[in-house]
XYZ file of N, CA, C and O in Angstrom:
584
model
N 0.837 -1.175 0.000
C 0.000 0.000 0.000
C 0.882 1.239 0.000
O 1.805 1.375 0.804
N 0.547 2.207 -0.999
C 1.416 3.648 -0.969
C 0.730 4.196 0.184
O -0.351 3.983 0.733
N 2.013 5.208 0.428
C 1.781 6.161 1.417
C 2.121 8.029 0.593
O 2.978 8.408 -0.205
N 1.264 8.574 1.117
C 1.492 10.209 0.953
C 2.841 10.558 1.615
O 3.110 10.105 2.728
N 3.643 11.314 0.980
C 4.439 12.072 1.850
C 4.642 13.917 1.320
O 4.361 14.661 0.381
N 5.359 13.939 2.741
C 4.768 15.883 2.826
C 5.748 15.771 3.818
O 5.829 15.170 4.889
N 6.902 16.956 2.782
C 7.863 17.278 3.734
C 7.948 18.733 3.483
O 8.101 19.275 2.388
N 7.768 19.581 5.240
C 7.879 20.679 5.240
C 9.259 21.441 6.072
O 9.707 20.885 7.075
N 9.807 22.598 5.623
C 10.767 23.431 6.282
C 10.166 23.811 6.796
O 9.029 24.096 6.422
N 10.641 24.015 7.957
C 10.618 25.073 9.496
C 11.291 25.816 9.813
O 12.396 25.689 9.285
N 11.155 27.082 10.852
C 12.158 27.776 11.332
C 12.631 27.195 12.634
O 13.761 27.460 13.042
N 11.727 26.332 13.376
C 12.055 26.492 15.189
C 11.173 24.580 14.639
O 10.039 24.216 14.328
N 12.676 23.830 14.818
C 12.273 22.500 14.604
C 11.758 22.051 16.414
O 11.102 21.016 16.528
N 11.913 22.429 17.022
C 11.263 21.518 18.326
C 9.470 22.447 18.621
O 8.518 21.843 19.117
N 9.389 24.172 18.115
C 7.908 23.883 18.333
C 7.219 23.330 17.200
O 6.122 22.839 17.464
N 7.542 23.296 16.174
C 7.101 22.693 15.111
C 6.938 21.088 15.395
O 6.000 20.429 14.944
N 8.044 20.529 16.252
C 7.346 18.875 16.471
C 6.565 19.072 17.515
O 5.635 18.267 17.555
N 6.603 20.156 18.729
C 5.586 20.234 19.543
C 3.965 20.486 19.260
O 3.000 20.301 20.003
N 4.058 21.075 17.635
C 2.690 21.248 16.992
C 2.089 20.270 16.719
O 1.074 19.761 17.192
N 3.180 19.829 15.402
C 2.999 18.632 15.267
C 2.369 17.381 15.753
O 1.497 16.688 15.230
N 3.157 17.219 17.131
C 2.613 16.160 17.565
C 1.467 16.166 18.196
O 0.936 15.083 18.441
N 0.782 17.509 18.631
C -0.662 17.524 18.993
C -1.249 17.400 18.106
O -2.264 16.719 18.244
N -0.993 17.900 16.903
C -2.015 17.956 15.805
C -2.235 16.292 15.186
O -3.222 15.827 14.616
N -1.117 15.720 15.487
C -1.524 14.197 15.089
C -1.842 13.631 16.305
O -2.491 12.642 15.964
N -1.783 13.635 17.826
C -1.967 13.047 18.706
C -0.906 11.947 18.420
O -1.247 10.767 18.330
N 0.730 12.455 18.239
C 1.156 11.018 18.218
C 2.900 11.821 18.080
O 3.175 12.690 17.252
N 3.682 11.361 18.910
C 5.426 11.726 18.447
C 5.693 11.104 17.451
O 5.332 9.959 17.177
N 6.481 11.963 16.708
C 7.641 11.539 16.162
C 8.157 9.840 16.112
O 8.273 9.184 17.147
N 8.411 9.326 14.861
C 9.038 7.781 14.808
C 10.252 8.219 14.721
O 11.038 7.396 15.190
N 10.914 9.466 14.197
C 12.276 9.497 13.627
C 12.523 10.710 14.409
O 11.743 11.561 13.981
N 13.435 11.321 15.609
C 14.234 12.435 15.336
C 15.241 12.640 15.996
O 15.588 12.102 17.047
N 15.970 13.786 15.121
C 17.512 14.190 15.017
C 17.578 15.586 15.266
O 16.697 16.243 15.820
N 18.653 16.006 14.835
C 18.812 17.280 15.790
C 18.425 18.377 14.574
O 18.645 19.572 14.774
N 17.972 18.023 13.592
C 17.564 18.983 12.416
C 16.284 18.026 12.012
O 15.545 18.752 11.347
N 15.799 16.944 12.103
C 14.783 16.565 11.310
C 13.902 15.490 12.540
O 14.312 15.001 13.592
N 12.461 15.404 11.807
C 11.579 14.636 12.728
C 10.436 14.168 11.274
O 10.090 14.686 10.213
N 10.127 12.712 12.137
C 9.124 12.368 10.603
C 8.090 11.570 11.595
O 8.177 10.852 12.591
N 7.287 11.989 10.937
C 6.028 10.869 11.247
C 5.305 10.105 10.697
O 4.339 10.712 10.233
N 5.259 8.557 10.413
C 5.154 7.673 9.813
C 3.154 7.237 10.609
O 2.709 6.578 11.548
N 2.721 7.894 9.763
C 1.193 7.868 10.485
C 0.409 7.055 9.797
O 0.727 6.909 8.617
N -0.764 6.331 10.279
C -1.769 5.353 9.854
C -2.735 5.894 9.410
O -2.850 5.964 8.186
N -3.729 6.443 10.265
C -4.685 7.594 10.040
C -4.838 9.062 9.845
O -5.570 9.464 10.749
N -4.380 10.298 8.866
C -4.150 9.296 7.531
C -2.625 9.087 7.339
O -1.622 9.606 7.828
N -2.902 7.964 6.284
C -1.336 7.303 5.957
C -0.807 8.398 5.166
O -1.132 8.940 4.109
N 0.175 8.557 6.079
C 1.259 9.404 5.740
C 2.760 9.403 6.002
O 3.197 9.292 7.147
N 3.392 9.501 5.146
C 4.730 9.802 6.027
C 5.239 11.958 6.087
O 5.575 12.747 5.204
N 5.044 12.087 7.471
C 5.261 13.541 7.056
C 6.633 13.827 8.058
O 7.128 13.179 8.981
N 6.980 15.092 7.419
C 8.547 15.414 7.783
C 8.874 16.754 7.764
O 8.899 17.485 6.774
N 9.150 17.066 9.029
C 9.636 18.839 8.966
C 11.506 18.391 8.854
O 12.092 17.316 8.721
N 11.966 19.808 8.987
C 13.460 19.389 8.682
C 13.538 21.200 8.945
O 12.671 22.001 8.594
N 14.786 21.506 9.632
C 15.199 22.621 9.227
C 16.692 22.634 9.313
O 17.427 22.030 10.094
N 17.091 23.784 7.950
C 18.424 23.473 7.333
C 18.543 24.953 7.434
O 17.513 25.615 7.303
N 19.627 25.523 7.643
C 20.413 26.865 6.999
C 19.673 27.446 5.546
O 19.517 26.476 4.805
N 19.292 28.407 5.060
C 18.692 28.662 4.471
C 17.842 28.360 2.843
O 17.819 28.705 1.661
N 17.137 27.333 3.996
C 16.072 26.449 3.669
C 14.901 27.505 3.636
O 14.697 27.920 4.777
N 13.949 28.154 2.570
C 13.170 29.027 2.851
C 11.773 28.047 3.682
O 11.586 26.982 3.094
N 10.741 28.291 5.021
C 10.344 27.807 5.757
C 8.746 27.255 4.687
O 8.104 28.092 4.053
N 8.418 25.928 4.699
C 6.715 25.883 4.063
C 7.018 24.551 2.922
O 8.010 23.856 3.144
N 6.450 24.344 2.141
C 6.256 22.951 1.367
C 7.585 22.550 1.163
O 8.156 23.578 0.800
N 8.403 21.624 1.195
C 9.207 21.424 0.776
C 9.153 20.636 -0.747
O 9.729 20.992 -1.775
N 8.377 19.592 -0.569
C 8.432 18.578 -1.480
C 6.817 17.665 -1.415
O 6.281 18.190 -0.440
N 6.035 16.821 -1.846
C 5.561 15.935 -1.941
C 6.011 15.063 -2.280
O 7.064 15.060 -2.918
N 5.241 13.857 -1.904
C 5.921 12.172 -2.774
C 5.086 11.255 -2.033
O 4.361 11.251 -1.038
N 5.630 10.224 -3.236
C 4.452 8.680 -2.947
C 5.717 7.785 -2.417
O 6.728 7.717 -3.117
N 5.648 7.206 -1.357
C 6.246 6.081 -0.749
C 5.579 4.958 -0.694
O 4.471 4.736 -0.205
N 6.613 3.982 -1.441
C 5.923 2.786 -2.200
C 6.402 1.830 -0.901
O 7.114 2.424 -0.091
N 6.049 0.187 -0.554
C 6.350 -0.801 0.209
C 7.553 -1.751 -0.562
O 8.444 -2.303 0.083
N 7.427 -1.842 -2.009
C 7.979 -2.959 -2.467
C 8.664 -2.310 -4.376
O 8.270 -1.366 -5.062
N 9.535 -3.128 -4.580
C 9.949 -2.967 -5.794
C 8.822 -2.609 -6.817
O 8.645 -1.512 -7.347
N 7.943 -3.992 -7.024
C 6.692 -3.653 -8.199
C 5.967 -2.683 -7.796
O 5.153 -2.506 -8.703
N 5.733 -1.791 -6.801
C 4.974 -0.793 -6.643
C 6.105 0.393 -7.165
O 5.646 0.992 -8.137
N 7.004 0.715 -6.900
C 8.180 1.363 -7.527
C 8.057 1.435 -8.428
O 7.676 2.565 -8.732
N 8.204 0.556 -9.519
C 8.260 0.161 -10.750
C 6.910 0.769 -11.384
O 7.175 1.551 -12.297
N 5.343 0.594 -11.107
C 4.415 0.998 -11.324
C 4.096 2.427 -11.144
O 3.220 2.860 -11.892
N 4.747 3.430 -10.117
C 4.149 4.776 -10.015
C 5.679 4.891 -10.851
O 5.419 5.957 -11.411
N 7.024 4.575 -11.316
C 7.956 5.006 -11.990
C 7.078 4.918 -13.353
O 6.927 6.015 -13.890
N 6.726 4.282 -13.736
C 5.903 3.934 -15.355
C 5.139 5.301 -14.927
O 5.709 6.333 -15.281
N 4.223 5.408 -14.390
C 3.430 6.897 -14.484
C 4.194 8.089 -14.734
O 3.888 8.969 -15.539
N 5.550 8.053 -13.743
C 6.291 9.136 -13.946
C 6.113 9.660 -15.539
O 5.466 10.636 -15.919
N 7.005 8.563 -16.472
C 6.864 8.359 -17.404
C 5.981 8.817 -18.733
O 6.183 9.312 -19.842
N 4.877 8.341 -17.926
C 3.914 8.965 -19.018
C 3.359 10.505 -18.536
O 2.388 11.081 -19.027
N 4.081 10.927 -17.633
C 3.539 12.071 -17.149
C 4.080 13.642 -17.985
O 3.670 14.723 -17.563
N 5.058 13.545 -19.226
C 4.850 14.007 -19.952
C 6.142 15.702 -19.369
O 6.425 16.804 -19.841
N 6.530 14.835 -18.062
C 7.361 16.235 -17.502
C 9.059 15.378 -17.160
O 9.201 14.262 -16.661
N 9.847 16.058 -17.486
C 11.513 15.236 -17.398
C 11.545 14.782 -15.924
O 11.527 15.629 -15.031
N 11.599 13.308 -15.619
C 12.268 12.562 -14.634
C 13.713 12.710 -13.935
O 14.580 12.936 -14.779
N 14.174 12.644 -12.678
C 15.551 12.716 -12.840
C 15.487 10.960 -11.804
O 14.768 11.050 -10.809
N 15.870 10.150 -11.924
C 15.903 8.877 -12.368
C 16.886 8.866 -11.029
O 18.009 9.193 -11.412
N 16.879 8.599 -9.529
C 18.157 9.152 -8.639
C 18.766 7.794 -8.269
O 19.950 7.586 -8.004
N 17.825 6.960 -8.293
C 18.347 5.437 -7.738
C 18.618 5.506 -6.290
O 18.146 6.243 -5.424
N 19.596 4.447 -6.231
C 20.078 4.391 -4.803
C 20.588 5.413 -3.734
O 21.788 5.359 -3.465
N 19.903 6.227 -3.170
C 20.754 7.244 -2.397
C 20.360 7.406 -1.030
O 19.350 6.858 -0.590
N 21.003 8.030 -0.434
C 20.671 8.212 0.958
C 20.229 9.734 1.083
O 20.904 10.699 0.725
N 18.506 9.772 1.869
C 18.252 11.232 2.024
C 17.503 11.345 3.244
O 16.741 10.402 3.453
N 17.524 12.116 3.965
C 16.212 12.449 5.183
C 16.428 11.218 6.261
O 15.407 10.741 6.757
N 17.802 10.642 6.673
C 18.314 9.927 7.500
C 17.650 8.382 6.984
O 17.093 7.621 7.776
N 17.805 8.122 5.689
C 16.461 6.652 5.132
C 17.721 6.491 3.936
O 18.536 7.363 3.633
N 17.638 5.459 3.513
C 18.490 5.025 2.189
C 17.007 4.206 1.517
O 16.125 3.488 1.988
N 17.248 4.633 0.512
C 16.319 4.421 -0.689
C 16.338 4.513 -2.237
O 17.072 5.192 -2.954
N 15.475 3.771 -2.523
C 15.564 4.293 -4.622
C 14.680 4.993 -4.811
O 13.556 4.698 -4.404
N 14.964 6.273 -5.573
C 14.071 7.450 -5.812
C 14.051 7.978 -7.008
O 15.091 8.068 -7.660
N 12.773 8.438 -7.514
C 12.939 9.216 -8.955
C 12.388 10.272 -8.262
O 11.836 10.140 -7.170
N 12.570 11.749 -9.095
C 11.944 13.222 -8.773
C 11.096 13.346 -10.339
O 11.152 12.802 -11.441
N 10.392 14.296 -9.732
C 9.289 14.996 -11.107
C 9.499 16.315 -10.621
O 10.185 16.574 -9.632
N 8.914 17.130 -11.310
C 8.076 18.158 -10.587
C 6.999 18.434 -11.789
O 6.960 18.427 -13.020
N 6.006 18.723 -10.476
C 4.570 18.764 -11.438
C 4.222 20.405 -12.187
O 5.023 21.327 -12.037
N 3.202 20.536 -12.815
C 3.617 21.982 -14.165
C 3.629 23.290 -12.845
O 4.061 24.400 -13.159
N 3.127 23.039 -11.403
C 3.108 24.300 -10.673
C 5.223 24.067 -10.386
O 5.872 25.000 -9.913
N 5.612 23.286 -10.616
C 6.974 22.915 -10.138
C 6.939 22.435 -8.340
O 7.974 22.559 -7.684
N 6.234 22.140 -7.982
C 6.120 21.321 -6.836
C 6.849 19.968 -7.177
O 6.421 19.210 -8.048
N 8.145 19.679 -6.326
C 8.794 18.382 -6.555
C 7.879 17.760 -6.225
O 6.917 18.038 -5.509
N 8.264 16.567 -6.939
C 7.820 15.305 -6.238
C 8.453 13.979 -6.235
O 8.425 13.438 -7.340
N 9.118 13.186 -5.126
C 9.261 12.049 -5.013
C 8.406 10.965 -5.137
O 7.299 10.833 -4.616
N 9.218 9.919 -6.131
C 8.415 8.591 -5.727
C 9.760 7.365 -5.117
O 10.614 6.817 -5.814
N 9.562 7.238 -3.760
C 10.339 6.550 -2.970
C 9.836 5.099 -2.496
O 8.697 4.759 -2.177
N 11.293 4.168 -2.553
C 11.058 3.044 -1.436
C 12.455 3.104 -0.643
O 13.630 3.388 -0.877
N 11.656 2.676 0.430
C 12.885 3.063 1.573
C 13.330 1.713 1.963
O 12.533 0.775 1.987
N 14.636 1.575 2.284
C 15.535 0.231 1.891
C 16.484 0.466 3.271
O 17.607 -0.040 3.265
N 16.027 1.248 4.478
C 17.048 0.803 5.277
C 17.303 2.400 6.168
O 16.859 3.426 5.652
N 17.925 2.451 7.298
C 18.170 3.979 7.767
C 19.592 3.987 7.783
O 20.375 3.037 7.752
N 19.803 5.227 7.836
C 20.959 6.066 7.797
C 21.473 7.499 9.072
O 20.629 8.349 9.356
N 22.597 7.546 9.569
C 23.290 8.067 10.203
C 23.401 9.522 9.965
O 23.506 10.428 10.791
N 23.351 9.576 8.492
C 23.697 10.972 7.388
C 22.473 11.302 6.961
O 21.740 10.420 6.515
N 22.132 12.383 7.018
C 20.987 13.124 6.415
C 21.124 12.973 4.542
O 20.400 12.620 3.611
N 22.272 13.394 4.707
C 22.411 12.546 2.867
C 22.561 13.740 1.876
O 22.965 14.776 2.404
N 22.295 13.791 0.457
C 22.454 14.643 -0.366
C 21.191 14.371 -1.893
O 20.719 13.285 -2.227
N 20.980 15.454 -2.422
C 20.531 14.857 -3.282
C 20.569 16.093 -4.271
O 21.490 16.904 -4.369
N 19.026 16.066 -5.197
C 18.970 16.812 -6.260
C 18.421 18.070 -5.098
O 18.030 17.990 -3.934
N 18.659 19.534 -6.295
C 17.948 20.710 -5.603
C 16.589 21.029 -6.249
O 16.224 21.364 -7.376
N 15.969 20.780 -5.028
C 14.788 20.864 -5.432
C 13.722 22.039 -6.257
O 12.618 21.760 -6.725
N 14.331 23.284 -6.281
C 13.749 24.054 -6.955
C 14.430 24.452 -8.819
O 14.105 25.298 -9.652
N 15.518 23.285 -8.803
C 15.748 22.839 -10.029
C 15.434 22.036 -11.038
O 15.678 22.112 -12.242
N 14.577 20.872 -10.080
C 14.184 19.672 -10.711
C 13.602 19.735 -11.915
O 14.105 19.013 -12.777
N 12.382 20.611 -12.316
C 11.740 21.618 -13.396
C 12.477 21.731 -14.194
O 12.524 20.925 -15.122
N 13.301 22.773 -14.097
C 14.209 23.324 -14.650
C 15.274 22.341 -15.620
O 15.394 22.197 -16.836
N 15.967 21.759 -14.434
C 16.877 20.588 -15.107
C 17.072 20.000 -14.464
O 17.685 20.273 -13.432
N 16.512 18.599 -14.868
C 16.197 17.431 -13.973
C 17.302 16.682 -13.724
O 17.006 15.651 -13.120
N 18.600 16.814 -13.982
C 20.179 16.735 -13.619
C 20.634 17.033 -12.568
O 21.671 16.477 -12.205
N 19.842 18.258 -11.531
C 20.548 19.016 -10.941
C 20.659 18.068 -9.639
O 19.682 18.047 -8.891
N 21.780 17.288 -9.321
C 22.334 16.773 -8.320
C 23.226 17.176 -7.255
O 23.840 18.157 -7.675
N 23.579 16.904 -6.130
C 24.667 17.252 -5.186
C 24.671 18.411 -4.387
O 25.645 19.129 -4.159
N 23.035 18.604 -3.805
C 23.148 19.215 -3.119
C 22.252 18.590 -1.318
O 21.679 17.501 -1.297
N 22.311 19.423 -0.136
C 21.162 18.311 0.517
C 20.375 18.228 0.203
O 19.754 19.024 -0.501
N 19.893 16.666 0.813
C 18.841 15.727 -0.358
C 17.520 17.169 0.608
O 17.815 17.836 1.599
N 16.381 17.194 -0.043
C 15.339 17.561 0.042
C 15.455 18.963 0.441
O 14.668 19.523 1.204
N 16.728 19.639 -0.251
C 16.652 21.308 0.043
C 16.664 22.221 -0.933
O 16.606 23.419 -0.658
């Protein structure tokens, strides 16, 4: 079963999980000293604040988090026909999770991930910049989801 994900910048990451977690009635599964995620049932979501050095604060990203390879494989085929350049990232490590990932961004340029997550990580990680993806779906090597 996919899951929604919604990752937002913050300015003040501990009242933001203090919001947070009233507003879901539930802590944090993941946090670090810059990031917190919540891996929720009702609704299924995986959501994620993060704050970075000038990270401007509010949507960061959307994305579909898949369970298994053939679900991967199936929202990657949509990518596909979706008619906007893919950047194809594979194996990388981002948001303290190691995973295979493609980016879109949709015609408002809202990124979007489609992820399966394969394991955690120590390193917050690196990736494409996200307000490039649009632009040029190449743009790699910077932190992942900034």
């Amino acid at each position: 079963m996919k899951r929604l994900h919604v990752h937002v910048a913050v300015r003040d990451l501990e009242a933001s999980t203090r919001f947070y977690s009233t507003l879901f009635a539930a802590e944090p599964t993941v946090v670090k000293a810059d990031y917190a995620k919540w891996m929720l049932e009702d609704p299924r979501v995986n959501f994620a604040i993060s704050a970075h050095e000038g990270a401007a604060p509010g949507l960061s990203h959307l994305g579909i988090q898949v369970e298994d390879a053939g679900e991967l494989e199936e929202v990657y085929a949509r990518l596909q026909k979706a008619d906007r350049p893919v950047l194809d990232e594979g194996a990388t490590t981002c948001c303290y999770a190691k995973s295979t990932k493609s980016w879109i961004a949709d015609p408002q340029d809202i990124a979007w991930e489609t992820f399966l997550t394969t394991g955690e990580s120590v390193d917050y990680g690196t990736g494409p910049e996200l307000s490039r993806i649009a632009a040029d779906p190449a743009a790699t090597g910077q932190r992942c989801c900034g």
